[in-house]
Amino acid sequence: MMQFGAKLHRSIITTVALLVPATVSAMPVEVSLRPSARPPVAPVALAVASSAKEADFQRWIRGFQPRARAAGISDRTFNRAFRSVTFDPDVIKRDRNQSEFTKSIWDYLDSAASDKRVKNGRAALRDHRRVLDQIEQRYGVDKEVVTAVWGLESAYGEYRGNHNIIRALATLAYDGRRGRFFEQQLIAALKILQTGDTTPANLRGSWAGAMGHTQFIPTSYQAFAVDFTGDGRRDIWSDNPADALASTAAYLKKHGWVSGQPWGVEVQLPRGFNYALASRKITKSPSDWARLGVRDMQGRKVRDYGSASILLPAGHRGAAFMIFKNFKVISRYNLSTSYVIGVGHLSDRLKGSGPIAADWPRNDRTLKFAERKEMQSLLTRKGFSTGGVDGRVGPMTQRAIRAYQSSRGIVPDGFASLRLLQTLRK
Ligand SMILES: [Ca+2]
C-alpha cells in the first residue's frame, strides 16, 4: 500500500487510517499488491548462530509484558499469544530488503489490472454478489471498488499472508527500527485476541502485520473492522470474506466516501494546456475544466461529480485523469498514487469499462532513490531549489522541476523521469 510519503501516525482514528504502516507505503507497490506467502524456513546453521539473539528476544518479551499489562492485556492473553513465539529472522530480512526501486505506473497497472485479475475479480463479484450488494447498500461504497481493494490486497483472498502476527510484530518491535509503531500494533493485536475475535492460531497475515482479505493492520482493525455476518466476531481472517469486505467499505465510508462519485475519469487535455494547472493542489469543477478544454476520452464534458484536480501520473506523455474526492479516500488505504489508480482502474474494469486509452511513456522510467537525489542536487545547483536532497519528490521538488522545464522550453509537467535526469546531466 501505499503510496509514498512518510506520514507517521498522529492519532489512531485520523491517521491510522493507513492499513499498512507508513513506510510500508513507501515500499514498492508490489508489496501491497500481493502479500507473498512465507518463504522456506532458514537453514539450521543460521538458526543456531542466532541463539544469542533468541535469548535477547525472549528477554525483550519479558520486558514488554508489564507494558502490555499496563495497556490492559491480561497475563492469560499474553501467555497464550506468546506461547512458543520465537524471533523471526525472515521478517527482519524483508524489512531490510525493501527495494529502492519504484515501479512505473504502467508496470504497476499491467499487474493491478491484468487480464487475470480482471477475470478473477468478475468471478469474485459473481460468487459474492449477494453479500457485496448488501455491503454496497449499507455503506454506499461501490461493490466494484471494495472488490478491487480485495483484488490488490490479497488477490481476492488468495494471498492473505501466513505469518504469525504476534511473532512478526514482536520481532519488528524488538528490532527497533520503527519499534514504537510496531509495539503499538502488537498491543492492538493482543487486544484482538483478548476480545476473542479470533484465536492465536488464526491471527495470521503479512510479515509487516497486515491481516486478512483486505490487509488491515491491528490498529485499523480495532478502529474500523465490522461484524457483518452477525456472529459477534469481526472475522477478517476467515475464508468467508464478508466481514473483511464490509470492514473495507466501512473504512472507506468513515474516511468520507462520496456515493455515486468516481475516483477519477481519464481525460484528454487541449493543445496548449497550462500544465501548471495539473496539480493536486488545484481544484475546479468539471464545468470549469471543460471551459479550459478538458474532455473525457469520448470528447464529452465530464459530469459534475464535485471538485476535481488534473493528475498526470507519468507526466504529459502518459494518461491524464480528472480525480475527485474519492481518490483521496482510497489513498487512506495506501498513499501511493499508483495504488489508488490501480484500485480505481481495476474497479472500472470490473464495471465493464475498457483499458486506459492513452499510451504510457514506456521507453522512459521512474527514478531510483539515488537518481532522485542526483536530480535534486542538479536542480538545486542550477538555481531551482528542491528544499533539500532527500530522494523524495514532494511539492517543492515538483515546483523546481516545473520551473526548470519552463526555463528549458520543456512541457512543465513536473514529472521526475530518467529523461529529465538525462537532460539535467547535460
Ligand atoms: Ca462476523
mmCIF file of C-alpha atoms and ligand atoms in Angstrom, residues 227-235 243, ligand 1:
data_model
loop_
_atom_site.group_PDB
_atom_site.id
_atom_site.type_symbol
_atom_site.label_atom_id
_atom_site.label_comp_id
_atom_site.label_asym_id
_atom_site.label_seq_id
_atom_site.Cartn_x
_atom_site.Cartn_y
_atom_site.Cartn_z
ATOM 1 C CA ASP A 227 -19.008 -7.831 12.137
ATOM 2 C CA PHE A 228 -21.152 -8.101 9.034
ATOM 3 C CA THR A 229 -22.164 -11.733 9.427
ATOM 4 C CA GLY A 230 -23.645 -11.053 12.861
ATOM 5 C CA ASP A 231 -21.915 -13.900 14.714
ATOM 6 C CA GLY A 232 -20.365 -11.488 17.223
ATOM 7 C CA ARG A 233 -16.886 -11.706 15.721
ATOM 8 C CA ARG A 234 -15.161 -9.311 13.360
ATOM 9 C CA ASP A 235 -13.520 -12.148 11.490
ATOM 10 C CA ASP A 243 -16.529 -9.288 7.446
HETATM 11 CA CA CA B 1 -18.583 -11.998 11.799
#
